[in-house]
PDB file of C-alpha atoms in Angstrom:
ATOM      1  CA  UNK A 481     174.231 117.384 246.889  1.00  0.00           C
ATOM      2  CA  UNK A 482     174.653 114.318 248.537  1.00  0.00           C
ATOM      3  CA  UNK A 483     171.698 111.476 248.383  1.00  0.00           C
ATOM      4  CA  UNK A 484     170.208 110.396 251.508  1.00  0.00           C
ATOM      5  CA  UNK A 485     170.170 106.742 252.390  1.00  0.00           C
ATOM      6  CA  UNK A 486     166.250 105.017 251.693  1.00  0.00           C
ATOM      7  CA  UNK A 487     166.119 107.745 249.126  1.00  0.00           C
ATOM      8  CA  UNK A 488     164.841 105.741 246.308  1.00  0.00           C
ATOM      9  CA  UNK A 489     165.687 107.295 242.349  1.00  0.00           C
ATOM     10  CA  UNK A 490     163.066 106.878 239.725  1.00  0.00           C
ATOM     11  CA  UNK A 491     160.933 104.919 242.119  1.00  0.00           C
ATOM     12  CA  UNK A 492     163.868 101.951 241.491  1.00  0.00           C
ATOM     13  CA  UNK A 493     167.111 102.508 242.917  1.00  0.00           C
ATOM     14  CA  UNK A 494     166.927 102.548 247.081  1.00  0.00           C
ATOM     15  CA  UNK A 495     170.193 104.482 248.140  1.00  0.00           C
ATOM     16  CA  UNK A 496     171.635 102.206 251.319  1.00  0.00           C
ATOM     17  CA  UNK A 497     175.425 103.876 251.221  1.00  0.00           C
ATOM     18  CA  UNK A 498     177.967 106.815 249.945  1.00  0.00           C
ATOM     19  CA  UNK A 499     180.649 104.898 248.585  1.00  0.00           C
ATOM     20  CA  UNK A 500     182.898 108.144 247.761  1.00  0.00           C
ATOM     21  CA  UNK A 501     183.834 110.800 245.337  1.00  0.00           C
ATOM     22  CA  UNK A 502     186.068 111.449 242.860  1.00  0.00           C
ATOM     23  CA  UNK A 503     187.015 114.496 240.301  1.00  0.00           C
ATOM     24  CA  UNK A 504     184.381 113.526 237.969  1.00  0.00           C
ATOM     25  CA  UNK A 505     181.533 111.614 239.899  1.00  0.00           C
ATOM     26  CA  UNK A 506     179.909 110.607 243.305  1.00  0.00           C
ATOM     27  CA  UNK A 507     179.106 107.142 244.021  1.00  0.00           C
ATOM     28  CA  UNK A 508     176.673 105.099 245.623  1.00  0.00           C
ATOM     29  CA  UNK A 509     175.534 101.776 247.008  1.00  0.00           C
ATOM     30  CA  UNK A 510     172.003 100.756 246.225  1.00  0.00           C
ATOM     31  CA  UNK A 511     169.047  98.331 245.937  1.00  0.00           C
ATOM     32  CA  UNK A 512     167.870  97.179 242.755  1.00  0.00           C
ATOM     33  CA  UNK A 513     164.393  97.599 243.540  1.00  0.00           C
ATOM     34  CA  UNK A 514     163.228  95.454 240.496  1.00  0.00           C
ATOM     35  CA  UNK A 515     165.813  93.075 239.929  1.00  0.00           C
ATOM     36  CA  UNK A 516     166.522  92.403 243.908  1.00  0.00           C
ATOM     37  CA  UNK A 517     170.374  93.216 244.120  1.00  0.00           C
ATOM     38  CA  UNK A 518     172.558  95.349 245.264  1.00  0.00           C
ATOM     39  CA  UNK A 519     174.208  97.510 242.558  1.00  0.00           C
ATOM     40  CA  UNK A 520     176.539 101.104 241.994  1.00  0.00           C
ATOM     41  CA  UNK A 521     174.948 104.156 241.033  1.00  0.00           C
ATOM     42  CA  UNK A 522     177.219 107.187 240.147  1.00  0.00           C
ATOM     43  CA  UNK A 523     176.297 110.278 240.163  1.00  0.00           C
ATOM     44  CA  UNK A 524     178.232 113.163 238.097  1.00  0.00           C
ATOM     45  CA  UNK A 525     179.217 115.800 240.267  1.00  0.00           C
ATOM     46  CA  UNK A 526     177.048 118.908 240.314  1.00  0.00           C
ATOM     47  CA  UNK A 527     179.962 121.404 239.398  1.00  0.00           C
ATOM     48  CA  UNK A 528     180.946 119.139 236.606  1.00  0.00           C
ATOM     49  CA  UNK A 529     177.292 119.385 235.212  1.00  0.00           C
ATOM     50  CA  UNK A 530     178.463 122.687 233.867  1.00  0.00           C
ATOM     51  CA  UNK A 531     181.353 121.041 231.606  1.00  0.00           C
ATOM     52  CA  UNK A 532     180.572 120.111 228.368  1.00  0.00           C
ATOM     53  CA  UNK A 533     183.324 117.725 227.827  1.00  0.00           C
ATOM     54  CA  UNK A 534     182.345 116.539 231.523  1.00  0.00           C
ATOM     55  CA  UNK A 535     179.061 115.647 230.131  1.00  0.00           C
ATOM     56  CA  UNK A 536     179.707 114.061 227.086  1.00  0.00           C
ATOM     57  CA  UNK A 537     182.416 111.891 228.820  1.00  0.00           C
ATOM     58  CA  UNK A 538     179.873 110.836 231.274  1.00  0.00           C
ATOM     59  CA  UNK A 539     177.616 109.870 228.491  1.00  0.00           C
ATOM     60  CA  UNK A 540     180.103 108.403 226.864  1.00  0.00           C
ATOM     61  CA  UNK A 541     180.622 106.024 229.845  1.00  0.00           C
ATOM     62  CA  UNK A 542     177.216 105.186 229.777  1.00  0.00           C
ATOM     63  CA  UNK A 543     176.363 104.222 226.079  1.00  0.00           C
ATOM     64  CA  UNK A 544     179.866 102.886 225.350  1.00  0.00           C
ATOM     65  CA  UNK A 545     180.520 100.566 228.097  1.00  0.00           C
ATOM     66  CA  UNK A 546     177.227  99.568 228.127  1.00  0.00           C
ATOM     67  CA  UNK A 547     177.511  97.964 224.771  1.00  0.00           C
ATOM     68  CA  UNK A 548     180.440  95.497 226.355  1.00  0.00           C
ATOM     69  CA  UNK A 549     179.698  91.885 227.793  1.00  0.00           C
ATOM     70  CA  UNK A 550     182.869  90.768 228.984  1.00  0.00           C
ATOM     71  CA  UNK A 551     183.585  88.967 232.673  1.00  0.00           C
ATOM     72  CA  UNK A 552     186.786  91.545 232.893  1.00  0.00           C
ATOM     73  CA  UNK A 553     184.737  94.732 232.404  1.00  0.00           C
ATOM     74  CA  UNK A 554     182.671  96.337 234.763  1.00  0.00           C
ATOM     75  CA  UNK A 555     178.814  96.091 233.659  1.00  0.00           C
ATOM     76  CA  UNK A 556     176.935  98.996 232.699  1.00  0.00           C
ATOM     77  CA  UNK A 557     173.502  98.345 233.892  1.00  0.00           C
ATOM     78  CA  UNK A 558     171.731 101.368 232.755  1.00  0.00           C
ATOM     79  CA  UNK A 559     171.639 105.283 233.402  1.00  0.00           C
ATOM     80  CA  UNK A 560     168.995 108.036 233.714  1.00  0.00           C
ATOM     81  CA  UNK A 561     168.326 111.673 234.944  1.00  0.00           C
ATOM     82  CA  UNK A 562     167.276 112.431 239.011  1.00  0.00           C
ATOM     83  CA  UNK A 563     166.315 115.793 238.667  1.00  0.00           C
ATOM     84  CA  UNK A 564     168.181 116.657 235.228  1.00  0.00           C
ATOM     85  CA  UNK A 565     171.355 114.774 237.038  1.00  0.00           C
ATOM     86  CA  UNK A 566     172.946 112.022 235.237  1.00  0.00           C
ATOM     87  CA  UNK A 567     173.807 108.715 236.676  1.00  0.00           C
ATOM     88  CA  UNK A 568     175.111 105.229 235.481  1.00  0.00           C
ATOM     89  CA  UNK A 569     173.869 102.422 237.110  1.00  0.00           C
ATOM     90  CA  UNK A 570     176.549  99.940 237.175  1.00  0.00           C
ATOM     91  CA  UNK A 571     177.633  96.192 239.199  1.00  0.00           C
ATOM     92  CA  UNK A 572     178.882  96.526 242.257  1.00  0.00           C
ATOM     93  CA  UNK A 573     181.923  95.756 242.745  1.00  0.00           C
ATOM     94  CA  UNK A 574     182.940  93.642 246.220  1.00  0.00           C
ATOM     95  CA  UNK A 575     187.108  94.616 246.382  1.00  0.00           C
ATOM     96  CA  UNK A 576     189.442  97.248 245.692  1.00  0.00           C
ATOM     97  CA  UNK A 577     191.057  99.221 242.467  1.00  0.00           C
ATOM     98  CA  UNK A 578     195.039  98.218 241.664  1.00  0.00           C
ATOM     99  CA  UNK A 579     196.065 101.565 242.782  1.00  0.00           C
ATOM    100  CA  UNK A 580     194.410 101.127 246.583  1.00  0.00           C
ATOM    101  CA  UNK A 581     196.058  97.380 246.411  1.00  0.00           C
ATOM    102  CA  UNK A 582     199.440  99.081 245.253  1.00  0.00           C
ATOM    103  CA  UNK A 583     199.204 102.000 247.768  1.00  0.00           C
ATOM    104  CA  UNK A 584     199.217  99.138 250.725  1.00  0.00           C
ATOM    105  CA  UNK A 585     201.598  96.362 249.363  1.00  0.00           C
ATOM    106  CA  UNK A 586     204.103  97.359 245.886  1.00  0.00           C
ATOM    107  CA  UNK A 587     205.692  95.487 244.254  1.00  0.00           C
ATOM    108  CA  UNK A 588     203.237  92.881 243.751  1.00  0.00           C
ATOM    109  CA  UNK A 589     204.367  88.712 242.985  1.00  0.00           C
ATOM    110  CA  UNK A 590     204.957  87.910 239.698  1.00  0.00           C
ATOM    111  CA  UNK A 591     202.563  85.320 239.594  1.00  0.00           C
ATOM    112  CA  UNK A 592     200.064  88.209 240.684  1.00  0.00           C
ATOM    113  CA  UNK A 593     201.064  90.392 238.426  1.00  0.00           C
ATOM    114  CA  UNK A 594     200.522  87.888 235.204  1.00  0.00           C
ATOM    115  CA  UNK A 595     197.558  87.191 236.394  1.00  0.00           C
ATOM    116  CA  UNK A 596     195.776  90.175 236.363  1.00  0.00           C
ATOM    117  CA  UNK A 597     197.493  91.295 233.195  1.00  0.00           C
ATOM    118  CA  UNK A 598     196.124  87.732 231.673  1.00  0.00           C
ATOM    119  CA  UNK A 599     192.959  89.513 232.631  1.00  0.00           C
ATOM    120  CA  UNK A 600     193.401  92.887 231.523  1.00  0.00           C
ATOM    121  CA  UNK A 601     195.058  92.039 228.199  1.00  0.00           C
ATOM    122  CA  UNK A 602     191.875  89.978 227.344  1.00  0.00           C
ATOM    123  CA  UNK A 603     189.410  92.695 228.471  1.00  0.00           C
ATOM    124  CA  UNK A 604     191.424  95.030 226.234  1.00  0.00           C
ATOM    125  CA  UNK A 605     191.256  92.570 223.153  1.00  0.00           C
ATOM    126  CA  UNK A 606     187.948  92.180 223.527  1.00  0.00           C
ATOM    127  CA  UNK A 607     187.326  95.719 223.580  1.00  0.00           C
ATOM    128  CA  UNK A 608     189.698  96.230 221.171  1.00  0.00           C
ATOM    129  CA  UNK A 609     187.722  93.895 218.856  1.00  0.00           C
ATOM    130  CA  UNK A 610     184.354  95.578 219.226  1.00  0.00           C
ATOM    131  CA  UNK A 611     185.580  99.179 217.730  1.00  0.00           C
ATOM    132  CA  UNK A 612     186.495 100.811 221.372  1.00  0.00           C
ATOM    133  CA  UNK A 613     189.824 102.247 222.508  1.00  0.00           C
ATOM    134  CA  UNK A 614     189.869 102.616 226.391  1.00  0.00           C
ATOM    135  CA  UNK A 615     192.686 105.910 226.473  1.00  0.00           C
ATOM    136  CA  UNK A 616     193.347 106.140 230.322  1.00  0.00           C
ATOM    137  CA  UNK A 617     194.487 102.091 231.420  1.00  0.00           C
ATOM    138  CA  UNK A 618     195.799 102.490 234.646  1.00  0.00           C
ATOM    139  CA  UNK A 619     195.549 101.313 238.211  1.00  0.00           C
ATOM    140  CA  UNK A 620     192.891 103.658 239.353  1.00  0.00           C
ATOM    141  CA  UNK A 621     190.799 102.201 236.372  1.00  0.00           C
ATOM    142  CA  UNK A 622     191.298  98.500 237.403  1.00  0.00           C
ATOM    143  CA  UNK A 623     189.184  96.834 239.871  1.00  0.00           C
ATOM    144  CA  UNK A 624     190.040  93.701 242.150  1.00  0.00           C
ATOM    145  CA  UNK A 625     187.684  91.391 243.144  1.00  0.00           C
ATOM    146  CA  UNK A 626     187.994  89.362 246.868  1.00  0.00           C
ATOM    147  CA  UNK A 627     188.014  86.159 244.310  1.00  0.00           C
ATOM    148  CA  UNK A 628     190.785  87.709 242.444  1.00  0.00           C
ATOM    149  CA  UNK A 629     188.494  88.541 239.001  1.00  0.00           C
ATOM    150  CA  UNK A 630     189.746  91.674 237.210  1.00  0.00           C
ATOM    151  CA  UNK A 631     187.507  94.452 236.295  1.00  0.00           C
ATOM    152  CA  UNK A 632     188.267  97.677 234.022  1.00  0.00           C
ATOM    153  CA  UNK A 633     185.865 100.424 234.337  1.00  0.00           C
ATOM    154  CA  UNK A 634     185.639 103.678 233.429  1.00  0.00           C
ATOM    155  CA  UNK A 635     185.228 103.930 229.892  1.00  0.00           C
ATOM    156  CA  UNK A 636     184.389 107.625 229.870  1.00  0.00           C
ATOM    157  CA  UNK A 637     187.098 108.925 227.512  1.00  0.00           C
ATOM    158  CA  UNK A 638     187.174 105.782 225.083  1.00  0.00           C
ATOM    159  CA  UNK A 639     186.267 106.013 221.993  1.00  0.00           C
ATOM    160  CA  UNK A 640     185.712 104.589 218.259  1.00  0.00           C
ATOM    161  CA  UNK A 641     188.737 103.246 216.881  1.00  0.00           C
ATOM    162  CA  UNK A 642     190.299 105.530 214.013  1.00  0.00           C
ATOM    163  CA  UNK A 643     188.434 108.542 215.164  1.00  0.00           C
ATOM    164  CA  UNK A 644     190.259 111.106 216.953  1.00  0.00           C
ATOM    165  CA  UNK A 645     188.464 113.617 219.154  1.00  0.00           C
ATOM    166  CA  UNK A 646     191.136 115.591 220.507  1.00  0.00           C
ATOM    167  CA  UNK A 647     191.221 118.748 220.259  1.00  0.00           C
ATOM    168  CA  UNK A 648     194.435 121.142 220.169  1.00  0.00           C
ATOM    169  CA  UNK A 649     195.884 121.268 223.329  1.00  0.00           C
ATOM    170  CA  UNK A 650     193.659 118.552 224.772  1.00  0.00           C
ATOM    171  CA  UNK A 651     195.816 115.482 226.098  1.00  0.00           C
ATOM    172  CA  UNK A 652     193.405 112.035 227.008  1.00  0.00           C
ATOM    173  CA  UNK A 653     194.508 110.049 229.847  1.00  0.00           C
ATOM    174  CA  UNK A 654     196.446 110.123 232.733  1.00  0.00           C
ATOM    175  CA  UNK A 655     200.469 111.202 232.465  1.00  0.00           C
ATOM    176  CA  UNK A 656     202.642 108.213 233.943  1.00  0.00           C
ATOM    177  CA  UNK A 657     200.366 106.150 231.074  1.00  0.00           C
ATOM    178  CA  UNK A 658     200.499 108.319 228.551  1.00  0.00           C
ATOM    179  CA  UNK A 659     201.440 106.909 225.435  1.00  0.00           C
ATOM    180  CA  UNK A 660     204.264 108.982 223.262  1.00  0.00           C
ATOM    181  CA  UNK A 661     202.627 109.811 219.973  1.00  0.00           C
ATOM    182  CA  UNK A 662     198.990 110.969 222.107  1.00  0.00           C
ATOM    183  CA  UNK A 663     201.399 113.722 224.180  1.00  0.00           C
ATOM    184  CA  UNK A 664     202.704 114.498 220.580  1.00  0.00           C
ATOM    185  CA  UNK A 665     198.767 115.445 219.641  1.00  0.00           C
ATOM    186  CA  UNK A 666     197.972 112.096 217.606  1.00  0.00           C
ATOM    187  CA  UNK A 667     195.107 110.137 217.565  1.00  0.00           C
ATOM    188  CA  UNK A 668     194.575 107.300 219.896  1.00  0.00           C
ATOM    189  CA  UNK A 669     195.022 103.706 219.172  1.00  0.00           C
ATOM    190  CA  UNK A 670     194.737 100.011 220.217  1.00  0.00           C
ATOM    191  CA  UNK A 671     198.415 100.644 220.311  1.00  0.00           C
ATOM    192  CA  UNK A 672     198.021 103.704 222.815  1.00  0.00           C
ATOM    193  CA  UNK A 673     196.122 100.981 225.137  1.00  0.00           C
ATOM    194  CA  UNK A 674     198.845  98.613 225.062  1.00  0.00           C
ATOM    195  CA  UNK A 675     201.329 101.010 226.028  1.00  0.00           C
ATOM    196  CA  UNK A 676     199.004 102.155 228.919  1.00  0.00           C
ATOM    197  CA  UNK A 677     199.365  98.312 229.696  1.00  0.00           C
ATOM    198  CA  UNK A 678     202.383  98.000 229.637  1.00  0.00           C
ATOM    199  CA  UNK A 679     203.329 100.948 231.720  1.00  0.00           C
ATOM    200  CA  UNK A 680     200.737  99.504 234.310  1.00  0.00           C
ATOM    201  CA  UNK A 681     202.959  96.116 234.120  1.00  0.00           C
ATOM    202  CA  UNK A 682     206.308  97.919 234.879  1.00  0.00           C
ATOM    203  CA  UNK A 683     204.345  99.508 238.105  1.00  0.00           C
ATOM    204  CA  UNK A 684     203.152  96.401 239.386  1.00  0.00           C
ATOM    205  CA  UNK A 685     206.283  94.450 238.883  1.00  0.00           C
ATOM    206  CA  UNK A 686     208.472  96.721 239.950  1.00  0.00           C
ATOM    207  CA  UNK A 687     206.950  99.072 242.524  1.00  0.00           C
ATOM    208  CA  UNK A 688     207.345 102.468 240.569  1.00  0.00           C
ATOM    209  CA  UNK A 689     206.528 104.264 237.016  1.00  0.00           C
ATOM    210  CA  UNK A 690     208.739 104.836 234.813  1.00  0.00           C
ATOM    211  CA  UNK A 691     210.094 108.804 235.253  1.00  0.00           C
ATOM    212  CA  UNK A 692     208.495 109.040 238.457  1.00  0.00           C
ATOM    213  CA  UNK A 693     211.288 110.918 239.539  1.00  0.00           C
ATOM    214  CA  UNK A 694     210.356 113.854 237.346  1.00  0.00           C
ATOM    215  CA  UNK A 695     208.083 116.720 239.851  1.00  0.00           C
ATOM    216  CA  UNK A 696     206.012 118.128 236.821  1.00  0.00           C
ATOM    217  CA  UNK A 697     203.236 116.250 234.607  1.00  0.00           C
ATOM    218  CA  UNK A 698     204.805 118.263 231.676  1.00  0.00           C
ATOM    219  CA  UNK A 699     208.484 116.563 232.302  1.00  0.00           C
ATOM    220  CA  UNK A 700     206.722 113.170 232.616  1.00  0.00           C
ATOM    221  CA  UNK A 701     205.029 113.132 229.375  1.00  0.00           C
ATOM    222  CA  UNK A 702     208.153 114.607 227.466  1.00  0.00           C
ATOM    223  CA  UNK A 703     210.279 111.791 228.937  1.00  0.00           C
ATOM    224  CA  UNK A 704     208.006 109.314 227.537  1.00  0.00           C
ATOM    225  CA  UNK A 705     208.840 110.492 224.320  1.00  0.00           C
ATOM    226  CA  UNK A 706     212.165 111.552 224.489  1.00  0.00           C
ATOM    227  CA  UNK A 707     213.957 109.498 227.394  1.00  0.00           C
ATOM    228  CA  UNK A 708     215.205 106.109 227.286  1.00  0.00           C
ATOM    229  CA  UNK A 709     212.813 103.906 229.947  1.00  0.00           C
ATOM    230  CA  UNK A 710     214.886 101.822 232.246  1.00  0.00           C
ATOM    231  CA  UNK A 711     214.631  97.840 232.194  1.00  0.00           C
ATOM    232  CA  UNK A 712     212.389  96.600 234.954  1.00  0.00           C
ATOM    233  CA  UNK A 713     215.288  94.006 235.892  1.00  0.00           C
ATOM    234  CA  UNK A 714     217.138  97.873 236.718  1.00  0.00           C
ATOM    235  CA  UNK A 715     215.100  97.520 240.347  1.00  0.00           C
ATOM    236  CA  UNK A 716     213.915  93.740 239.726  1.00  0.00           C
ATOM    237  CA  UNK A 717     217.343  91.797 238.891  1.00  0.00           C
ATOM    238  CA  UNK A 718     215.493  88.484 239.210  1.00  0.00           C
ATOM    239  CA  UNK A 719     212.509  89.365 236.495  1.00  0.00           C
ATOM    240  CA  UNK A 720     212.878  86.570 234.124  1.00  0.00           C
ATOM    241  CA  UNK A 721     213.816  87.681 230.659  1.00  0.00           C
ATOM    242  CA  UNK A 722     210.798  87.236 228.972  1.00  0.00           C
ATOM    243  CA  UNK A 723     208.647  89.405 231.189  1.00  0.00           C
ATOM    244  CA  UNK A 724     211.164  91.839 230.953  1.00  0.00           C
ATOM    245  CA  UNK A 725     210.988  91.653 226.990  1.00  0.00           C
ATOM    246  CA  UNK A 726     206.856  91.490 227.561  1.00  0.00           C
ATOM    247  CA  UNK A 727     207.074  94.729 228.913  1.00  0.00           C
ATOM    248  CA  UNK A 728     209.478  96.422 226.977  1.00  0.00           C
ATOM    249  CA  UNK A 729     207.855  95.044 223.750  1.00  0.00           C
ATOM    250  CA  UNK A 730     204.335  97.070 225.121  1.00  0.00           C
ATOM    251  CA  UNK A 731     206.057 100.273 225.844  1.00  0.00           C
ATOM    252  CA  UNK A 732     208.075 100.590 223.115  1.00  0.00           C
ATOM    253  CA  UNK A 733     208.396 104.200 221.567  1.00  0.00           C
ATOM    254  CA  UNK A 734     207.299 103.923 218.234  1.00  0.00           C
ATOM    255  CA  UNK A 735     203.572 102.242 217.967  1.00  0.00           C
ATOM    256  CA  UNK A 736     204.641 100.269 214.888  1.00  0.00           C
ATOM    257  CA  UNK A 737     207.196  98.162 217.107  1.00  0.00           C
ATOM    258  CA  UNK A 738     204.543  97.487 220.156  1.00  0.00           C
ATOM    259  CA  UNK A 739     202.437  94.451 220.000  1.00  0.00           C
ATOM    260  CA  UNK A 740     199.382  94.549 217.109  1.00  0.00           C
ATOM    261  CA  UNK A 741     196.615  93.512 219.811  1.00  0.00           C
ATOM    262  CA  UNK A 742     196.180  92.987 223.531  1.00  0.00           C
ATOM    263  CA  UNK A 743     195.638  89.473 222.263  1.00  0.00           C
ATOM    264  CA  UNK A 744     199.355  89.163 220.859  1.00  0.00           C
ATOM    265  CA  UNK A 745     200.147  90.061 224.471  1.00  0.00           C
ATOM    266  CA  UNK A 746     198.018  87.706 226.327  1.00  0.00           C
ATOM    267  CA  UNK A 747     199.371  84.740 224.026  1.00  0.00           C
ATOM    268  CA  UNK A 748     203.108  85.752 225.207  1.00  0.00           C
ATOM    269  CA  UNK A 749     202.064  85.825 228.442  1.00  0.00           C
ATOM    270  CA  UNK A 750     200.406  82.086 228.281  1.00  0.00           C
ATOM    271  CA  UNK A 751     203.506  81.101 226.334  1.00  0.00           C
ATOM    272  CA  UNK A 752     205.512  82.017 229.498  1.00  0.00           C
ATOM    273  CA  UNK A 753     203.209  80.155 231.872  1.00  0.00           C
ATOM    274  CA  UNK A 754     203.377  77.015 229.654  1.00  0.00           C
ATOM    275  CA  UNK A 755     207.163  77.167 229.750  1.00  0.00           C
ATOM    276  CA  UNK A 756     207.634  77.674 233.199  1.00  0.00           C
ATOM    277  CA  UNK A 757     204.853  74.635 234.148  1.00  0.00           C
ATOM    278  CA  UNK A 758     206.921  72.748 231.369  1.00  0.00           C
ATOM    279  CA  UNK A 759     210.485  73.717 232.964  1.00  0.00           C
ATOM    280  CA  UNK A 760     209.320  73.531 236.552  1.00  0.00           C
ATOM    281  CA  UNK A 761     208.619  70.444 238.739  1.00  0.00           C
ATOM    282  CA  UNK A 762     206.477  72.071 240.783  1.00  0.00           C
ATOM    283  CA  UNK A 763     205.383  74.775 238.115  1.00  0.00           C
ATOM    284  CA  UNK A 764     205.957  78.604 238.049  1.00  0.00           C
ATOM    285  CA  UNK A 765     203.413  79.598 240.325  1.00  0.00           C
ATOM    286  CA  UNK A 766     203.211  76.584 242.934  1.00  0.00           C
TER     287      UNK A 766
END
């Protein structure tokens, strides 16, 4: 049941607008009466409350993400129950998802792509350092604020490094960004997050995901396991060799061949910028 404007949740959050509804939850803008600020309140969909896995995912987002404090991660401010229905309170994002931006204009300029990936790798490097694997990096879970600040959200299926909560036949994540080893039933890892970062980088640079010609989700997943990925230069011939190398390293089939950490990928991006600034009179991004 939708909440009404003006309704107050737990005597603290006054609902002001309904922002949208997805498969897992519906989101409202609300006013925090205590701290006098606008926030986003995410309620699990009522039909999802019957699913133990959905409730667990929602609880994960409330607890795991709340432990992360980074400028490029959506802040979880609190959580609770309203008439038995769980909710999460988050900072209100003034912007769009990367997916919404790609739907409007794609591919993105290289300078913008690099800026986005610098912020994403910084956030993921921090999360991994804190022992958290996101497990579902994709443009839908990356938010871009009006000032260009990037925020990663939706830690609902994240898990602690070294643990594997997947059951046989259960696959976590979104198929176009899914590392080959996850399709094969192996545990999520830092390297599987890096693979998803690499696919996202590929998409914003080229305007498409690898294997997007496949019609069925399983065919896409198997292609990530068995088929060679075309270089992004196939679609963008002018792409610098170093950016091609960064993307292809992040998306190696074998986890051991990928970047060892998101920080390492971040460092390569910074080195590329530094070289561009040194070799161009005007600078790479001017």
